[in-house]
Coordinates of C-alpha atoms and ligand atoms in Angstrom, one line a residue:
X1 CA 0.0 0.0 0.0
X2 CA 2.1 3.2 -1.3
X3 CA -0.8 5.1 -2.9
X4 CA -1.6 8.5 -0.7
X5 CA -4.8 8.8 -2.8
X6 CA -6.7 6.9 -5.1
X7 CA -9.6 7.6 -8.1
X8 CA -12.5 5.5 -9.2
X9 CA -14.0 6.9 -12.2
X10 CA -11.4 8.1 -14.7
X11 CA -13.8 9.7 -17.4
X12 CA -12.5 13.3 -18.1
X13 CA -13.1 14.8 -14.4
X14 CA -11.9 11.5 -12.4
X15 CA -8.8 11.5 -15.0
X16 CA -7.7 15.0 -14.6
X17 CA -8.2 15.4 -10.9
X18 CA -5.8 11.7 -11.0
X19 CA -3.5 14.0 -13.0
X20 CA -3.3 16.8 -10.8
X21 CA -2.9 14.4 -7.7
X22 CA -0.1 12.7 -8.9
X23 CA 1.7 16.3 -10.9
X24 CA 1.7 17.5 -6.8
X25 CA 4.1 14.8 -6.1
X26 CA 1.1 12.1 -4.5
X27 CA 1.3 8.2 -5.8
X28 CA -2.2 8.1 -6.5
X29 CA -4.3 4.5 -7.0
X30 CA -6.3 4.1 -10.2
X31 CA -9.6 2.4 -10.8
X32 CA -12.1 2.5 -13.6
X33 CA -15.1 -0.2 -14.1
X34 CA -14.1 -0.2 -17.8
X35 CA -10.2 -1.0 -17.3
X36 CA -9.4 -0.3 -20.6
X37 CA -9.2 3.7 -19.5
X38 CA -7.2 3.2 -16.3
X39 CA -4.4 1.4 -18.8
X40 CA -4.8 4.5 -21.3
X41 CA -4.8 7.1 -18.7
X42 CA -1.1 5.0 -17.6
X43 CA 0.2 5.1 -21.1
X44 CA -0.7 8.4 -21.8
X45 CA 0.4 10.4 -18.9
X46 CA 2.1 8.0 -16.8
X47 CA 5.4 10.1 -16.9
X48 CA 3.8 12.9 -15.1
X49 CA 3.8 11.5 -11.6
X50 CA 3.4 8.1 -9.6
X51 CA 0.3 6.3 -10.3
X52 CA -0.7 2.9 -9.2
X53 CA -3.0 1.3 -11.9
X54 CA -5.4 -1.6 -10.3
X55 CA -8.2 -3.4 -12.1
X56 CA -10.2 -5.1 -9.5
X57 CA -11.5 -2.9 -6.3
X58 CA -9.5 -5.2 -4.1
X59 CA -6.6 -4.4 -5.5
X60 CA -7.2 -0.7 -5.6
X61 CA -8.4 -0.6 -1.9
X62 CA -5.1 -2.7 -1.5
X63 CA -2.8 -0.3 -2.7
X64 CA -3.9 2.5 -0.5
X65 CA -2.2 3.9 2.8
X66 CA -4.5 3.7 5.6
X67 CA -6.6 5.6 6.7
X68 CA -7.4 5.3 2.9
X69 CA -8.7 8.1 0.8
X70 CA -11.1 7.0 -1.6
X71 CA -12.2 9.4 -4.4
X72 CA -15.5 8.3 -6.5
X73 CA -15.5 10.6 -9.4
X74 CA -18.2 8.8 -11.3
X75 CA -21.8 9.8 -13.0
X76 CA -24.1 10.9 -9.9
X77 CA -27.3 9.2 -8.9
X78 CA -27.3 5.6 -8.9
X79 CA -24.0 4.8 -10.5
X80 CA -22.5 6.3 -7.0
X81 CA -24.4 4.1 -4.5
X82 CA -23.4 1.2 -7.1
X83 CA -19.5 2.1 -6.3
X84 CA -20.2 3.2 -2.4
X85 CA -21.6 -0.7 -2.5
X86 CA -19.0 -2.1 -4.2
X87 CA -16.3 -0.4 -2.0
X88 CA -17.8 0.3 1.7
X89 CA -17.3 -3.5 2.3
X90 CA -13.4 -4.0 1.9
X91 CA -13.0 -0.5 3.8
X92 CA -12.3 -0.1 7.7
X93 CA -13.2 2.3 10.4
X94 CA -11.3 6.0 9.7
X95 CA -11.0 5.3 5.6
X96 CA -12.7 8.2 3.7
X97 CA -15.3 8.0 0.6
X98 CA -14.4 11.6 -1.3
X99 CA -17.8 12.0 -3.9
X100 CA -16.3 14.7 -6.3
X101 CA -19.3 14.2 -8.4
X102 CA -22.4 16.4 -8.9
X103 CA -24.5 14.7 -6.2
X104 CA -27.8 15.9 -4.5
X105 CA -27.2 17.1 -1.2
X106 CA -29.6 14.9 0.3
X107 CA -28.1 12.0 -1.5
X108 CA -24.5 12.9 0.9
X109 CA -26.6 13.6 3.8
X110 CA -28.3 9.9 3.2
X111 CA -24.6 8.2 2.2
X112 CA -23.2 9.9 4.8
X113 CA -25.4 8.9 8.0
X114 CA -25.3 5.4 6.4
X115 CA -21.3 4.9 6.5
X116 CA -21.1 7.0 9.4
X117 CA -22.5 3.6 11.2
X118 CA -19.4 1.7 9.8
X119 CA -17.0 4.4 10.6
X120 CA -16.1 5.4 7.1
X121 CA -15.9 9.1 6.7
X122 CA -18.1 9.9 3.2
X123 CA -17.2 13.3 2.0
X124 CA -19.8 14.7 -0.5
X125 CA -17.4 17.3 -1.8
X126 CA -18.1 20.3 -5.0
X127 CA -15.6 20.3 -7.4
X128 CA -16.0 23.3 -9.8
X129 CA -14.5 24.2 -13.2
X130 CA -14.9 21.5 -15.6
X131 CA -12.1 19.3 -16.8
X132 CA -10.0 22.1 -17.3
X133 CA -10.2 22.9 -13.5
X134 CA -9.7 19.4 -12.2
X135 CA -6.1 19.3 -14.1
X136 CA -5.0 22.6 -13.3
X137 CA -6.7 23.5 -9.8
X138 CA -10.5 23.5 -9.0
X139 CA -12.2 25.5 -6.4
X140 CA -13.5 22.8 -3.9
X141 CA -16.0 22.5 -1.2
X142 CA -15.7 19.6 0.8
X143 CA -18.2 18.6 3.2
X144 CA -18.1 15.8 5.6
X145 CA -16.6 15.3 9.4
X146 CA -14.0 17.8 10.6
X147 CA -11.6 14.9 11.2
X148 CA -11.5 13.6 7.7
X149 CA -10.5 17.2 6.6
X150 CA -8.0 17.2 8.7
X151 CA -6.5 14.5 6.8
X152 CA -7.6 15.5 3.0
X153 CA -7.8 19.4 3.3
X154 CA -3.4 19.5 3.0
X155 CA -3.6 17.5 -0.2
X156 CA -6.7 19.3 -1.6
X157 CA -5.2 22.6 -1.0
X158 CA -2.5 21.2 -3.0
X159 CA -4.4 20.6 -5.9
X160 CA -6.5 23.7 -5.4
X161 CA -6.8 27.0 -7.5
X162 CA -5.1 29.6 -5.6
X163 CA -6.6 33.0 -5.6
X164 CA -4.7 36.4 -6.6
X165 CA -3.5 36.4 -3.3
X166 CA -2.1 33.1 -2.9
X167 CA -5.1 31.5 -0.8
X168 CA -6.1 28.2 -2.3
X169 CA -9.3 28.2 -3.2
X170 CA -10.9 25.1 -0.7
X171 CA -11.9 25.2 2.8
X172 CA -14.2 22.9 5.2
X173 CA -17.5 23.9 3.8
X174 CA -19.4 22.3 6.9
X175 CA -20.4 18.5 7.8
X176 CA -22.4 15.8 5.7
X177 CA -24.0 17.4 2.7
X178 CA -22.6 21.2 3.0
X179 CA -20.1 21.0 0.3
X180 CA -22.5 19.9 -2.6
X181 CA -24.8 22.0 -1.2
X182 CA -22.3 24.6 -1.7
X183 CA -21.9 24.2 -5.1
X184 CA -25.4 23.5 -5.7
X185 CA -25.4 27.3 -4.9
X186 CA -22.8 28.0 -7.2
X187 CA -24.1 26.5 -10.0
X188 CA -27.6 28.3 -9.0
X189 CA -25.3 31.5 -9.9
X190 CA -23.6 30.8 -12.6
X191 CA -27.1 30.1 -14.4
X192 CA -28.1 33.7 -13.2
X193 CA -24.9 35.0 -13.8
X194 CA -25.4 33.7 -17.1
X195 CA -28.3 34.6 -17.9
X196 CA -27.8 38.4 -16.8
X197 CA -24.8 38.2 -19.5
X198 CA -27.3 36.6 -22.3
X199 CA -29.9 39.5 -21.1
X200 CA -27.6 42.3 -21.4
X201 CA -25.8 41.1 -24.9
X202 CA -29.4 41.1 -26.5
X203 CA -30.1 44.4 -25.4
X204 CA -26.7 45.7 -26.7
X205 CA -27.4 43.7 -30.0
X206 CA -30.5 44.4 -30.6
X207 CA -31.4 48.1 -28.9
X208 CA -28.1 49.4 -29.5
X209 CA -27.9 47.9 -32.5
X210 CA -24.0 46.5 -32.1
X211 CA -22.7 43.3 -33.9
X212 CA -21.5 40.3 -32.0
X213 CA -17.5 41.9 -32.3
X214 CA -18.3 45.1 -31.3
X215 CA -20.5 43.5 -27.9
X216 CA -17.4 41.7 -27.0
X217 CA -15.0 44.3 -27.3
X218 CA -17.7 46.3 -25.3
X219 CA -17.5 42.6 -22.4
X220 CA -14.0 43.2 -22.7
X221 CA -13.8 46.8 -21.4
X222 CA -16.6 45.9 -18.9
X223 CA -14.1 43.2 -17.8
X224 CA -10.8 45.5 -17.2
X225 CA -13.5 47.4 -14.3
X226 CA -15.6 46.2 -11.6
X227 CA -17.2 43.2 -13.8
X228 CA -13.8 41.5 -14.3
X229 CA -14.4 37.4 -14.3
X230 CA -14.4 34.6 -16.2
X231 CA -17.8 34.4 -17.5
X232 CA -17.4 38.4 -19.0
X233 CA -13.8 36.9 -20.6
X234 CA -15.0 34.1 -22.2
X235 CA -18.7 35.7 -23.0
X236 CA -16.0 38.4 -25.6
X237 CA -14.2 35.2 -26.9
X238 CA -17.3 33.3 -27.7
X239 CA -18.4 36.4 -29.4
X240 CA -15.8 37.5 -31.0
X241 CA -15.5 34.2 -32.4
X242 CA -16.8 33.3 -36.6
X243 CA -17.8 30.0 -37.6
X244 CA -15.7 28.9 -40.4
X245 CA -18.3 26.9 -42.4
X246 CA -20.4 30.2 -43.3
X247 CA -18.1 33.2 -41.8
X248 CA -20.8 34.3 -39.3
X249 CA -20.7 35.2 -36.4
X250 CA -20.6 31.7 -34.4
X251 CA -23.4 33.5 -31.8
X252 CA -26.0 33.5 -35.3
X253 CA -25.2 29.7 -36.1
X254 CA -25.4 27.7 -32.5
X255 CA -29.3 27.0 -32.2
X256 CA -30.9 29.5 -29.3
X257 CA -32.2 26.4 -27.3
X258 CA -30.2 25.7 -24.0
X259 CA -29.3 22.9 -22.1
X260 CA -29.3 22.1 -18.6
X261 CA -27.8 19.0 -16.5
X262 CA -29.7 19.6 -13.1
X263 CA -27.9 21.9 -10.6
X264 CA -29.5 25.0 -11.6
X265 CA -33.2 23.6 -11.7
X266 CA -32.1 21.5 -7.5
X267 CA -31.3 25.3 -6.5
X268 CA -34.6 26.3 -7.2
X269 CA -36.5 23.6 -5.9
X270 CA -34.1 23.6 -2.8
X271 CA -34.9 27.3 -2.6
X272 CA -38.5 26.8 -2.6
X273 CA -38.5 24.2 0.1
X274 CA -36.5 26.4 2.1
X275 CA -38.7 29.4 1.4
X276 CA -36.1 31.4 0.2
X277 CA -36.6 34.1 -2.7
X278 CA -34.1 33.3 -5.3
X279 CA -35.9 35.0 -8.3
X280 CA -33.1 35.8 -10.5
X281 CA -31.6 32.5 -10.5
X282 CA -35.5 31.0 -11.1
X283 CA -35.8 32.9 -13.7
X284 CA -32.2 32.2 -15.5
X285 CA -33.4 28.5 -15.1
X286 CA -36.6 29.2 -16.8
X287 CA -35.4 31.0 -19.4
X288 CA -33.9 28.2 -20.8
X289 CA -36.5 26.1 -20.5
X290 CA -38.2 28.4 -22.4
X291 CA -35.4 28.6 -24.9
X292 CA -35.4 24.8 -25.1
X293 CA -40.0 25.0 -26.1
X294 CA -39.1 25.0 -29.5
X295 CA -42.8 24.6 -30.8
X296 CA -44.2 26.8 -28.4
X297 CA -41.8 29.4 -29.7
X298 CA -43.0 28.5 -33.3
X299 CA -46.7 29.0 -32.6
X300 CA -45.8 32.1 -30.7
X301 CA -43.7 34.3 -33.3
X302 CA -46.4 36.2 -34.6
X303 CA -47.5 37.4 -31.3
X304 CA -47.8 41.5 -31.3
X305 CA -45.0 43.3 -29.8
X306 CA -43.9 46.9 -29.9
X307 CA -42.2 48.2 -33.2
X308 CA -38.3 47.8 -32.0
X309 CA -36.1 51.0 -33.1
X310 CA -32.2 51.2 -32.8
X311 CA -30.5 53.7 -31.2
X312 CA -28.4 55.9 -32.9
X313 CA -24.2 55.7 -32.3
X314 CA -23.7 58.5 -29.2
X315 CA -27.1 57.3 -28.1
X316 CA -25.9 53.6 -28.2
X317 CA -22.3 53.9 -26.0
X318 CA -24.1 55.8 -23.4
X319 CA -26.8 52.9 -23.4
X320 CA -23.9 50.0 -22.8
X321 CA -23.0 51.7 -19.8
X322 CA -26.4 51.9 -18.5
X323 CA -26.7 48.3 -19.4
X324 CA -23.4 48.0 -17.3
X325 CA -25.3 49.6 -14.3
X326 CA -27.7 47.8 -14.7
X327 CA -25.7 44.0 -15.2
X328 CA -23.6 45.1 -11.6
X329 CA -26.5 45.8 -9.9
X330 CA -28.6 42.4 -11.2
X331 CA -25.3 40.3 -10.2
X332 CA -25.3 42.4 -6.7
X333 CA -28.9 41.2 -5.8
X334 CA -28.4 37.4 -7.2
X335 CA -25.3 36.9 -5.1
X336 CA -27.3 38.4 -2.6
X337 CA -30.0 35.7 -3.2
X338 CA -27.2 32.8 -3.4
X339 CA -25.9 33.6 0.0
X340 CA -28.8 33.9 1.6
X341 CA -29.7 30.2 0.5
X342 CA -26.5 29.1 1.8
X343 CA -27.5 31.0 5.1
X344 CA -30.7 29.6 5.0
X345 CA -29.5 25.7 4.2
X346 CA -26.4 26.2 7.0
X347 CA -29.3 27.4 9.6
X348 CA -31.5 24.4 8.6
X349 CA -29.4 21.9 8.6
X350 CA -27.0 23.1 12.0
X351 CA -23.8 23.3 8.8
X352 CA -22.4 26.8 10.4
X353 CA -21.1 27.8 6.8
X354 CA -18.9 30.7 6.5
X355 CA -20.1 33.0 4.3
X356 CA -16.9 34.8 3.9
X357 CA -15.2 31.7 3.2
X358 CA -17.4 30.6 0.4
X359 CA -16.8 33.9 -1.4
X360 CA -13.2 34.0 -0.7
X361 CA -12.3 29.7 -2.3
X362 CA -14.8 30.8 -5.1
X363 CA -12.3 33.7 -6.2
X364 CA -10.3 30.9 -8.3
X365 CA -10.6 27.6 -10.3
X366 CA -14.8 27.6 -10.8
X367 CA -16.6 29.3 -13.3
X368 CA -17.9 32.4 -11.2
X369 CA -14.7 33.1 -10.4
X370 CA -14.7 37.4 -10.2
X371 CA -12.8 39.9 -8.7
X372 CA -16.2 40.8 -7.3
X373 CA -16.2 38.1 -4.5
X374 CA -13.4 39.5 -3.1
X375 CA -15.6 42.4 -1.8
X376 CA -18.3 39.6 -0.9
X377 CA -16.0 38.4 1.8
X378 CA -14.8 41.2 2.7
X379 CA -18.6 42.2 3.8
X380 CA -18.8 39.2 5.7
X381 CA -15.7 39.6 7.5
X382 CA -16.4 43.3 8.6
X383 CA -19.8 41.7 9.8
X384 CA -20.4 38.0 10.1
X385 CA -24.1 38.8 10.8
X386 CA -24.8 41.0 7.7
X387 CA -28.8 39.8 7.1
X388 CA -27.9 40.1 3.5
X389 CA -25.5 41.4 1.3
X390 CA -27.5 44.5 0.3
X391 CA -26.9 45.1 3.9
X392 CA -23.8 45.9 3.3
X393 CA -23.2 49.8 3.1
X394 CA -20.2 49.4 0.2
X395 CA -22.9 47.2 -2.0
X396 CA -26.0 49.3 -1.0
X397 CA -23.8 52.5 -2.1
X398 CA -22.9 50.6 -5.2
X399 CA -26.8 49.8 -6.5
X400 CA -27.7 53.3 -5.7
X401 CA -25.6 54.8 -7.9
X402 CA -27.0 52.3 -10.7
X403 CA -30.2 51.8 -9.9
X404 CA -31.2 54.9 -12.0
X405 CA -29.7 53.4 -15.2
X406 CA -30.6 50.2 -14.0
X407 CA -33.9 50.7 -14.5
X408 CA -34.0 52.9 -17.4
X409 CA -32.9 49.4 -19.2
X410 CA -35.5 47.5 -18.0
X411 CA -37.8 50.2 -18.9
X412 CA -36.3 50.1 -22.5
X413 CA -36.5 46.8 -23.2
X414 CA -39.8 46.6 -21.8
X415 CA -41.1 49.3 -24.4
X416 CA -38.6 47.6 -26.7
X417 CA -40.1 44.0 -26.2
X418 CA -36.7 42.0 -25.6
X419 CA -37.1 39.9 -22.9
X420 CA -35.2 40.7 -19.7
X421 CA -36.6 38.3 -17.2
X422 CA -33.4 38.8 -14.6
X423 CA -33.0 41.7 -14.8
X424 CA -36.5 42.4 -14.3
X425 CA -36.5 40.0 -11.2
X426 CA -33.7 41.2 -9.4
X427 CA -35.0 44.4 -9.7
X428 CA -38.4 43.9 -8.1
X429 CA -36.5 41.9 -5.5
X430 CA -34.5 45.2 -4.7
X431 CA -37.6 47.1 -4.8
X432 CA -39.6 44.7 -2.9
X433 CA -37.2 44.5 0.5
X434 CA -37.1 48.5 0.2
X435 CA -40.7 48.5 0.0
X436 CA -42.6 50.2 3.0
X437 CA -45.9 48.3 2.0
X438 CA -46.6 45.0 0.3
X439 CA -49.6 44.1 -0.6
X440 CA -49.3 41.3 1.0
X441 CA -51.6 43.1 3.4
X442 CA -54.0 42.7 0.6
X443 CA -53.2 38.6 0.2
X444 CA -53.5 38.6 3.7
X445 CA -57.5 39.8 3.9
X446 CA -57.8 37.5 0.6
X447 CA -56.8 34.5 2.2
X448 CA -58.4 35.8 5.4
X449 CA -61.8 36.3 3.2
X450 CA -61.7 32.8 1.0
X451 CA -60.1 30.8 3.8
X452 CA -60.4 32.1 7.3
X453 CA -56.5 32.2 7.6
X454 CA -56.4 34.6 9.7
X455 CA -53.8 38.2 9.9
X456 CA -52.1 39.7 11.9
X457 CA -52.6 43.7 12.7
X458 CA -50.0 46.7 12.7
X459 CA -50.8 47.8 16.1
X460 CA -51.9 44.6 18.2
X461 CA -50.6 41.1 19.2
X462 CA -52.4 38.4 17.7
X463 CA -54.2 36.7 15.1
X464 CA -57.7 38.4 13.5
X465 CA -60.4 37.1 11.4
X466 CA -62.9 39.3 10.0
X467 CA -67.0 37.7 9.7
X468 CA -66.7 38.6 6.5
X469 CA -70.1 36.3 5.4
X470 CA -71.9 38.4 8.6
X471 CA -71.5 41.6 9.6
X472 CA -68.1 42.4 9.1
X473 CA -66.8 42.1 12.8
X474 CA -63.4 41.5 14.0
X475 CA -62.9 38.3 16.5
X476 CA -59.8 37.4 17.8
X477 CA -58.7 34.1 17.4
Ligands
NDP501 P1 -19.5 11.0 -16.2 O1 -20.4 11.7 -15.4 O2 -19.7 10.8 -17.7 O3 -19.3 9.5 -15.6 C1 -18.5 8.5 -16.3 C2 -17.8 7.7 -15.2 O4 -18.7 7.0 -14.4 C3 -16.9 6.6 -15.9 O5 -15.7 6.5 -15.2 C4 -17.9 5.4 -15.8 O6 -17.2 4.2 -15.8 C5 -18.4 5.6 -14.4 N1 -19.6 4.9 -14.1 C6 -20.8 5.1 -14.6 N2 -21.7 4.3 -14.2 C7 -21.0 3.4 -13.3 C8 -21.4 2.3 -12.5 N3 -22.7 1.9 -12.4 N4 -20.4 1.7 -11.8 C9 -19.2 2.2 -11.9 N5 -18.8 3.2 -12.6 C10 -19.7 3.8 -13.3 O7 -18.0 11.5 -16.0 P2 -17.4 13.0 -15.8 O8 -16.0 12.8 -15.7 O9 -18.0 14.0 -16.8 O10 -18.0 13.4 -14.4 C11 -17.8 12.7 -13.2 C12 -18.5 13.3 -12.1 O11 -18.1 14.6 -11.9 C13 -20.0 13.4 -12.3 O12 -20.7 13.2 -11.1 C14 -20.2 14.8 -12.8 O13 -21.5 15.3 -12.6 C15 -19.2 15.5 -12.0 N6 -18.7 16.8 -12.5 C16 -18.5 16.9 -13.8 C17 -18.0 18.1 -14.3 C18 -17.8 18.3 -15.8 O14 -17.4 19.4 -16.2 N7 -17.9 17.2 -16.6 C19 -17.7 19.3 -13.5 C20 -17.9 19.0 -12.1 C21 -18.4 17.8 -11.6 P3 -17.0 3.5 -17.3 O15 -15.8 4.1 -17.9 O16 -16.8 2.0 -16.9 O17 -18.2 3.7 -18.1

């Protein structure tokens, strides 16, 4: 037994975070149900490091130092209780299961209490930035017990991204199922953040009238300020980008339907159960779907709509940096919706997350990586109790000086007819918590009216119902 590590699943993630293992100096343990790609993963990179190829799990478990870390990087859902199954048995009290994979936090909660009876540490763990980031340094967010990241956190800082300052970009998210709820979070923001880009490319395209080159050299300017981040650098490259078959812009040729794998749509439905209003990550995960109702689209074309004009040139670069505004301040309040999630999940489930932290190991290696987050932990550090990031007086001062051009864009493309759904929503988020009045009041003497729900009153203790069927009385009740 001379492995320090080993990894089970060695499709592109399980391959590349092997790779990155073994390039930090680790003999790491290989296994693959199809053995065919542990022996090409050996012949192919084997002269990057010390790796212990095994076909059978005996063997694999074999050739790992004790207490034995066991990465599963395989397709989540079934195929990982399959492995935990195949594996659980040969292991012994202290051993740790690492899931890399995409899993349901509920799934880790579940897998975890289970081998938690045998003694095995399970470690539900968020692994962000694609193939790419497993080779080179992902942002991780372990979950599991405290003592099993005693033992892994060294070798995952190791492998980590490192921020701008150094940091690498992993911590102890919390126990069980905090880590992939963690970067069920993320991935919640990245749709939104996403989204906001798609939102505010359309209205530079088709308000301001720009072509596809001219909005990315417009992303890249936006990226040398406070918008600086992966998605805004790659957004200019896909857009700058012509498709060789017909010398189009690629952005004209890819089909406007998009995909989704899962994360996005969990955050929402986590959200909901939780009671937590995450609107502008909703609607990013809608708007795909709607992208993706390809008939209902059809049937829907001719549909009336305001006659669109385009801005003229002076009138056009002062409208990109409203659309600016208006992009910071959207990203401000879904951010602000993503952490309170996590706040919400860490309170629900007893996970005491760090909000600060989240920000800070999110600054490198994933795909939301911004200079932004910076200033997210920095809020949380200057006040670990901040109810919510627009809380915080630096972000508060930041949306009110956009919130005037913020929402003369949602007012243009309103009158325009392009569809801004997340801007829209994180607007009437913003304007809903500053609200003095809801009308919930109103939903309140609705329900109170159909139902007999009951309110409460402004200026007494209580609950009320109104005989609304008699004479209109008040009764406490
Ligand atoms: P896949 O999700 O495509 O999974 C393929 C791997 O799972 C193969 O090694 C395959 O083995 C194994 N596998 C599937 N079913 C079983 C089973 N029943 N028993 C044993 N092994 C099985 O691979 P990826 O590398 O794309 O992703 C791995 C994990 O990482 C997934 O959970 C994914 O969600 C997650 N992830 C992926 C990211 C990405 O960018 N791709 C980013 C972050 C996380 P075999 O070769 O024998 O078929």
């Amino acid at each position: 037994s001379t492995a320090q590590i080993g990894v089970t699943g060695l499709a592109v993630m399980g391959r590349n975070l092997a790779r990155n293992f073994a390039r930090n100096g680790y003999t790491v343990a290989l296994h693959n149900r199809t053995t065919a790609k542990t022996r090409a993963l050996v012949e192919e990179f084997g002269d990057e490091g010390d790796f212990v190829a095994t076909e059978s799990a005996e063997d694999f478990v074999a050739a790992l130092e004790r207490p034995r870390r066991l990465v599963v990087m395989v397709k989540a859902g079934d195929p990982t209780d399959a492995v935990i199954a195949e594996f659980a048995p040969l292991l012994e009290p202290g051993d740790m299961i690492i899931d890399g994979g995409n899993a349901h936090f509920a799934d880790t909660r579940r897998r975890e209490k289970d081998l938690r009876d045998q003694g095995i540490h399970f470690v539900g763990t968020g692994v962000s930035g694609g193939e790419e980031g497993a080779l080179n340094g992902p942002s991780i967010m372990p979950g599991g017990s405290k003592e099993s990241y005693a033992s892994l956190g060294p070798m995952l800082e190791k492998i980590s991204a490192k921020a701008k300052d150094g940091d690498p970009c992993v911590t102890h998210i919390g126990p069980d199922g905090a880590g992939h709820f963690v970067k069920m979070v993320h991935n919640g923001i990245e749709y939104a953040d996403m989204q906001l880009i798609g939102e505010a490319y359309q209205l530079l395209r088709d308000v301001a009238g720009y072509s596809p080159a001219e909005i990315a050299d417009i992303f890249r300017t936006w990226n040398a300020g406070r918008l600086d981040s992966y998605l805004i650098e790659i957004t200019a490259e896909v857009l700058s980008h012509t498709d060789a078959a017909t010398d189009k812009p690629f952005v004209d040729v890819v089909l406007d339907q998009a995909e989704q794998k899962g994360t996005g749509r969990w955050t929402v439905q986590i959200a909901l159960d939780l009671g937590v209003p995450v609107s502008g990550i909703a609607e990013a995960v809608f708007a795909r779907s709607v992208s993706g109702h390809a008939a209902l689209r059809d049937a829907s074309r001719h549909l009336a709509g305001p006659t669109a004009s385009t801005l003229g040139k002076d009138e056009a670069a002062a409208f990109a940096d409203q659309v600016e505004q208006a992009l910071y301040a959207s990203k401000i309040v879904s951010y602000t919706q993503g952490f309170h999630q996590i706040a919400a999940g860490s309170e629900q489930y007893d996970w005491n997350i760090d909000l600060g932290e989240v920000a800070a190991i999110w600054r490198g290696g994933c795909i939301i990586r911004a200079a932004f987050l910076d200033r997210i932990t920095q809020a949380y550090e200057a006040q670990p109790q901040l109810p919510s990031l627009l809380a915080d007086k630096s972000f508060a001062e930041e949306i009110a000086a956009a919130q005037n051009d913020w929402r003369t864009v949602i007012t243009t493309a309103v009158t325009q007819g392009v569809p801004t759904p997340a801007f829209a929503a994180t607007l009437a988020y913003y304007d809903s918590l500053r609200a003095e009045r809801l009308p919930a009041a109103l939903t309140q003497g609705q329900r109170d009216y159909f139902g007999a729900h009951t309110y409460r009153r402004v200026d007494r203790e209580g609950a009320f119902h109104t005989l609304w069927g008699g004479d209109g009385t008040e009764v406490e009740s």
